[in-house]
Amino acid sequence: MMSKKLLPNNWRKKIIGALLLLTTIAAAFPASAQQTNVQKGPSGLTAKLINIESATNEPFRFSVSLHNGTSSQQLYELKADLPVGWQASYRVEGSQVTSVNLEAGKTQDIAVEITASNTAPAKKYIIPFKATSAAQPLSLQLEAVVKGSYGTAISTPSGRLSEEVTSGAHKEIELEVRNTGTLPLNDLEVTAQLPSGWEASFEPSKIAKLEGGKKAIVKASLKVPDKTIAGDYGATFSLNGNNANGQATFRIFVKTSILSGWIGILVILIAIAAVYVLIRKYGRR
């Protein structure tokens, strides 16, 4: 009878340890896979900032997170209850949307942009934002604080936007800068777009601050080069600054000076006289 060969003790320990390790991994893997499908946390709407301050002509931008805590996919309709004249838009990953289709356990960031009406009084407005699905309605209270409005205009005190200037001369034009909003404007500056060779300077060169509803006078000194051909030209004066911009386009009629006109006439007369003398002198030969 043949004797059975037994494995050494050290090999048996290694095999048993390996079997135990494989059994532990096999038992843990289904549990781990099952754990990833467990829905964590209830459904909800949250925002990084719920209170934002802005002017009426600047949008309120909120970053909202929508979480689907149910066990099934949900279609959420998005809506903000706005005051009359206000507007809202919603974007997901750069695309404008009106609803979000969200899988179970997932979270989606939504960019909410709200624009107030131009006539909205300065105060705090409560904006209810809702994401409604068949399973449940979700809501979040957003706060839009209107601090006022920005507005500018540039023209002349009379409203006239046409001038006459003589070739080679200076022309002073009074410009009226107005703050048509309710908030102060800072560091206002007037610049000019002129025909080639023309020059302009301004006094004052910069307005440090202009309160809401106020106006200021800026004197523009326009220099037209010599020998500029008579005719109509365009000149645009632009108002620039923090939260401010505006333009006024002028029609500038350039005329020749009286002296230039007389010189031209004198040149013509001299030319006629010269021709006459030549005819008298050489015509008889």
Coordinates of C-alpha atoms in Angstrom, one line a residue:
M1 CA 0.0 0.0 0.0
M2 CA 1.4 3.3 -1.1
S3 CA 1.7 6.1 1.5
K4 CA 0.1 9.5 0.7
K5 CA 2.5 12.4 0.3
L6 CA 1.5 15.3 2.6
L7 CA 2.2 19.0 1.8
P8 CA 4.7 20.7 4.0
N9 CA 3.2 22.8 6.8
N10 CA 4.4 26.1 5.4
W11 CA 2.8 25.5 2.0
R12 CA -0.5 24.5 3.6
K13 CA -0.5 27.8 5.6
K14 CA 0.1 29.8 2.4
I15 CA -2.7 28.1 0.5
I16 CA -5.2 28.6 3.4
G17 CA -4.2 32.3 3.8
A18 CA -4.7 32.8 0.0
L19 CA -8.1 31.1 0.1
L20 CA -9.2 33.3 3.1
L21 CA -8.1 36.5 1.3
L22 CA -10.0 35.6 -1.9
T23 CA -13.1 34.8 0.2
T24 CA -12.9 38.2 2.0
I25 CA -12.5 40.0 -1.4
A26 CA -15.4 38.1 -2.9
A27 CA -17.6 38.9 0.1
A28 CA -16.7 42.6 0.2
F29 CA -17.1 43.3 -3.6
P30 CA -20.9 42.9 -3.8
A31 CA -21.3 45.0 -0.7
S32 CA -19.1 47.7 -2.1
A33 CA -21.0 47.6 -5.5
Q34 CA -24.3 47.8 -3.7
Q35 CA -23.0 50.7 -1.6
T36 CA -22.4 52.9 -4.7
N37 CA -26.1 52.6 -5.6
V38 CA -27.4 53.7 -2.2
Q39 CA -29.0 57.2 -2.4
K40 CA -27.2 59.6 -0.1
G41 CA -29.1 62.5 1.3
P42 CA -32.6 63.9 0.6
S43 CA -33.5 65.8 -2.6
G44 CA -32.9 69.5 -2.3
L45 CA -31.9 72.9 -3.7
T46 CA -28.9 74.8 -2.4
A47 CA -27.0 78.0 -3.5
K48 CA -23.5 79.2 -2.8
L49 CA -24.8 82.7 -2.3
I50 CA -28.5 83.5 -1.8
N51 CA -28.1 87.3 -1.4
I52 CA -26.6 89.3 -4.3
E53 CA -26.5 93.1 -4.7
S54 CA -26.5 94.7 -8.2
A55 CA -27.7 97.6 -10.2
T56 CA -30.8 97.4 -12.3
N57 CA -28.9 97.2 -15.6
E58 CA -26.6 94.4 -14.3
P59 CA -27.8 90.8 -13.9
F60 CA -28.0 88.9 -10.6
R61 CA -26.0 85.7 -11.1
F62 CA -26.8 82.8 -8.7
S63 CA -25.1 79.4 -8.6
V64 CA -27.6 76.7 -7.6
S65 CA -27.2 73.0 -7.0
L66 CA -30.1 70.6 -7.5
H67 CA -29.8 67.1 -5.9
N68 CA -32.1 64.1 -6.8
G69 CA -32.3 62.0 -3.6
T70 CA -35.0 59.7 -4.9
S71 CA -34.4 56.2 -6.1
S72 CA -35.4 57.0 -9.7
Q73 CA -34.7 59.5 -12.5
Q74 CA -36.6 62.8 -12.2
L75 CA -37.5 65.6 -14.6
Y76 CA -37.4 68.9 -12.8
E77 CA -39.1 72.0 -14.3
L78 CA -37.3 75.2 -13.4
K79 CA -39.1 78.4 -12.5
A80 CA -38.5 81.7 -10.6
D81 CA -41.4 83.8 -9.3
L82 CA -40.4 87.3 -10.5
P83 CA -41.7 90.8 -10.0
V84 CA -43.4 92.4 -13.0
G85 CA -40.9 93.3 -15.7
W86 CA -38.1 91.1 -14.4
Q87 CA -36.6 88.2 -16.5
A88 CA -34.8 85.0 -15.7
S89 CA -32.7 82.4 -17.6
Y90 CA -31.2 79.1 -16.5
R91 CA -28.1 77.4 -17.9
V92 CA -26.6 73.9 -17.4
E93 CA -23.1 73.4 -18.7
G94 CA -23.4 76.6 -20.8
S95 CA -26.7 75.7 -22.5
Q96 CA -29.9 77.5 -21.7
V97 CA -32.6 75.2 -20.3
T98 CA -36.1 75.3 -18.8
S99 CA -35.9 71.8 -17.2
V100 CA -33.3 69.3 -15.9
N101 CA -33.5 65.5 -16.3
L102 CA -31.5 64.1 -13.3
E103 CA -30.6 60.5 -12.5
A104 CA -31.2 59.1 -9.1
G105 CA -28.6 60.2 -6.5
K106 CA -27.0 62.8 -8.9
T107 CA -26.4 66.5 -8.4
Q108 CA -26.5 69.2 -11.1
D109 CA -25.2 72.8 -10.9
I110 CA -27.5 75.4 -12.5
A111 CA -26.6 79.0 -13.3
V112 CA -29.5 81.2 -12.6
E113 CA -29.4 84.7 -14.1
I114 CA -32.0 87.3 -13.1
T115 CA -32.4 90.7 -14.6
A116 CA -34.4 93.5 -12.8
S117 CA -36.6 95.9 -14.7
N118 CA -35.1 99.4 -15.4
T119 CA -37.7 101.0 -13.1
A120 CA -37.2 98.7 -10.1
P121 CA -36.9 100.7 -6.9
A122 CA -33.8 100.2 -4.8
K123 CA -34.6 97.6 -2.1
K124 CA -34.3 93.9 -1.4
Y125 CA -36.5 91.4 -3.4
I126 CA -37.3 87.8 -2.4
I127 CA -37.2 85.6 -5.4
P128 CA -38.6 82.0 -4.9
F129 CA -36.8 79.6 -7.2
K130 CA -38.5 76.2 -7.8
A131 CA -37.5 72.9 -9.3
T132 CA -40.6 70.8 -9.6
S133 CA -40.8 67.0 -10.4
A134 CA -43.5 64.4 -10.3
A135 CA -42.0 63.1 -7.0
Q136 CA -41.8 66.4 -5.1
P137 CA -41.5 70.2 -5.4
L138 CA -38.2 71.8 -4.3
S139 CA -37.8 75.5 -3.6
L140 CA -35.2 78.0 -2.6
Q141 CA -35.5 81.6 -1.6
L142 CA -33.1 83.9 -3.4
E143 CA -32.5 87.5 -2.5
A144 CA -31.8 90.2 -5.1
V145 CA -30.8 93.6 -3.6
V146 CA -31.3 96.4 -6.1
K147 CA -28.9 99.2 -5.1
G148 CA -29.9 101.6 -7.9
S149 CA -29.1 102.2 -11.5
Y150 CA -26.3 103.4 -13.8
G151 CA -26.9 105.6 -16.8
T152 CA -25.0 108.2 -18.8
A153 CA -25.7 110.6 -21.7
I154 CA -23.5 113.0 -23.6
S155 CA -24.8 115.9 -25.8
T156 CA -24.7 119.7 -25.7
P157 CA -26.7 122.0 -23.5
S158 CA -28.9 123.0 -26.4
G159 CA -29.0 119.5 -27.9
R160 CA -27.6 120.8 -31.2
L161 CA -25.0 118.4 -32.8
S162 CA -23.7 120.4 -35.7
E163 CA -21.1 123.1 -35.9
E164 CA -19.2 125.3 -38.4
V165 CA -15.4 125.8 -38.3
T166 CA -13.0 127.6 -40.5
S167 CA -10.1 125.7 -42.1
G168 CA -7.0 126.2 -40.0
A169 CA -8.9 127.6 -37.0
H170 CA -9.9 126.4 -33.5
K171 CA -13.5 125.7 -32.5
E172 CA -14.7 125.4 -28.9
I173 CA -17.7 123.1 -28.3
E174 CA -19.5 122.7 -25.0
L175 CA -20.4 119.1 -24.1
E176 CA -22.9 118.3 -21.5
V177 CA -22.3 115.1 -19.5
R178 CA -25.3 113.8 -17.6
N179 CA -25.6 111.0 -15.0
T180 CA -29.1 109.7 -15.8
G181 CA -29.0 107.0 -13.1
T182 CA -29.2 107.0 -9.4
L183 CA -25.7 105.8 -8.5
P184 CA -22.6 107.9 -8.6
L185 CA -20.2 107.6 -11.6
N186 CA -16.4 107.8 -11.1
D187 CA -13.5 108.6 -13.4
L188 CA -15.4 109.9 -16.4
E189 CA -13.4 110.9 -19.4
V190 CA -14.3 112.3 -22.9
T191 CA -12.4 111.2 -26.0
A192 CA -12.8 112.1 -29.6
Q193 CA -12.7 110.2 -33.0
L194 CA -11.8 112.8 -35.6
P195 CA -10.8 113.0 -39.3
S196 CA -7.1 112.5 -40.0
G197 CA -5.0 115.4 -38.8
W198 CA -7.6 117.0 -36.6
E199 CA -6.9 117.5 -32.9
A200 CA -9.0 117.9 -29.7
S201 CA -8.4 118.8 -26.1
F202 CA -10.8 118.8 -23.2
E203 CA -11.3 120.9 -20.1
P204 CA -11.6 119.3 -17.6
S205 CA -9.8 116.2 -18.9
K206 CA -11.5 113.9 -16.4
I207 CA -14.5 114.1 -14.0
A208 CA -13.6 112.4 -10.8
K209 CA -17.2 111.8 -9.6
L210 CA -20.6 112.7 -10.8
E211 CA -23.6 112.0 -8.5
G212 CA -26.9 110.5 -9.7
G213 CA -29.1 113.0 -11.6
K214 CA -26.3 115.6 -11.9
K215 CA -24.6 117.0 -15.0
A216 CA -21.2 118.6 -15.8
I217 CA -19.9 120.7 -18.7
V218 CA -16.8 119.7 -20.6
K219 CA -15.3 122.1 -23.1
A220 CA -13.8 120.6 -26.2
S221 CA -11.3 122.6 -28.2
L222 CA -11.2 121.4 -31.8
K223 CA -8.3 122.2 -34.1
V224 CA -8.8 121.9 -37.9
P225 CA -5.6 121.7 -40.0
D226 CA -4.8 124.4 -42.6
K227 CA -5.8 123.7 -46.2
T228 CA -8.7 121.4 -45.1
I229 CA -11.0 121.1 -48.0
A230 CA -14.4 122.7 -47.4
G231 CA -17.3 120.3 -46.7
D232 CA -19.1 118.2 -44.2
Y233 CA -17.1 116.0 -41.7
G234 CA -18.1 113.7 -38.8
A235 CA -16.7 113.9 -35.3
T236 CA -17.7 111.5 -32.5
F237 CA -17.2 112.3 -28.8
S238 CA -17.3 109.3 -26.5
L239 CA -17.9 109.2 -22.7
N240 CA -16.1 106.5 -20.9
G241 CA -15.7 105.5 -17.2
N242 CA -16.6 103.0 -14.5
N243 CA -20.1 101.7 -15.4
A244 CA -20.5 104.5 -17.9
N245 CA -20.4 104.8 -21.7
G246 CA -22.1 107.1 -24.3
Q247 CA -21.5 108.8 -27.6
A248 CA -22.5 112.0 -29.5
T249 CA -21.8 112.3 -33.2
F250 CA -21.4 115.8 -34.6
R251 CA -21.7 117.1 -38.1
I252 CA -18.8 119.6 -38.6
F253 CA -19.0 121.9 -41.7
V254 CA -15.6 123.3 -42.6
K255 CA -15.5 126.5 -44.6
T256 CA -12.5 128.4 -46.1
S257 CA -11.4 131.6 -44.5
I258 CA -12.2 135.0 -46.1
L259 CA -8.5 135.7 -46.6
S260 CA -8.1 132.4 -48.4
G261 CA -11.0 133.3 -50.6
W262 CA -9.6 136.7 -51.5
I263 CA -6.2 135.2 -52.2
G264 CA -7.8 132.7 -54.5
I265 CA -9.6 135.5 -56.4
L266 CA -6.4 137.5 -56.6
V267 CA -4.5 134.5 -58.1
I268 CA -7.3 134.1 -60.7
L269 CA -7.1 137.8 -61.6
I270 CA -3.4 137.6 -61.9
A271 CA -3.6 134.6 -64.2
I272 CA -6.2 136.3 -66.4
A273 CA -4.1 139.5 -66.6
A274 CA -1.0 137.4 -67.5
V275 CA -2.9 135.7 -70.3
Y276 CA -4.2 139.1 -71.6
V277 CA -0.7 140.6 -71.6
L278 CA 0.7 137.6 -73.5
I279 CA -2.1 137.8 -76.1
R280 CA -1.5 141.6 -76.5
K281 CA 2.2 141.1 -76.9
Y282 CA 2.4 138.1 -79.1
G283 CA -1.0 138.2 -80.8
R284 CA 0.1 140.9 -83.3
R285 CA 3.0 138.9 -84.7

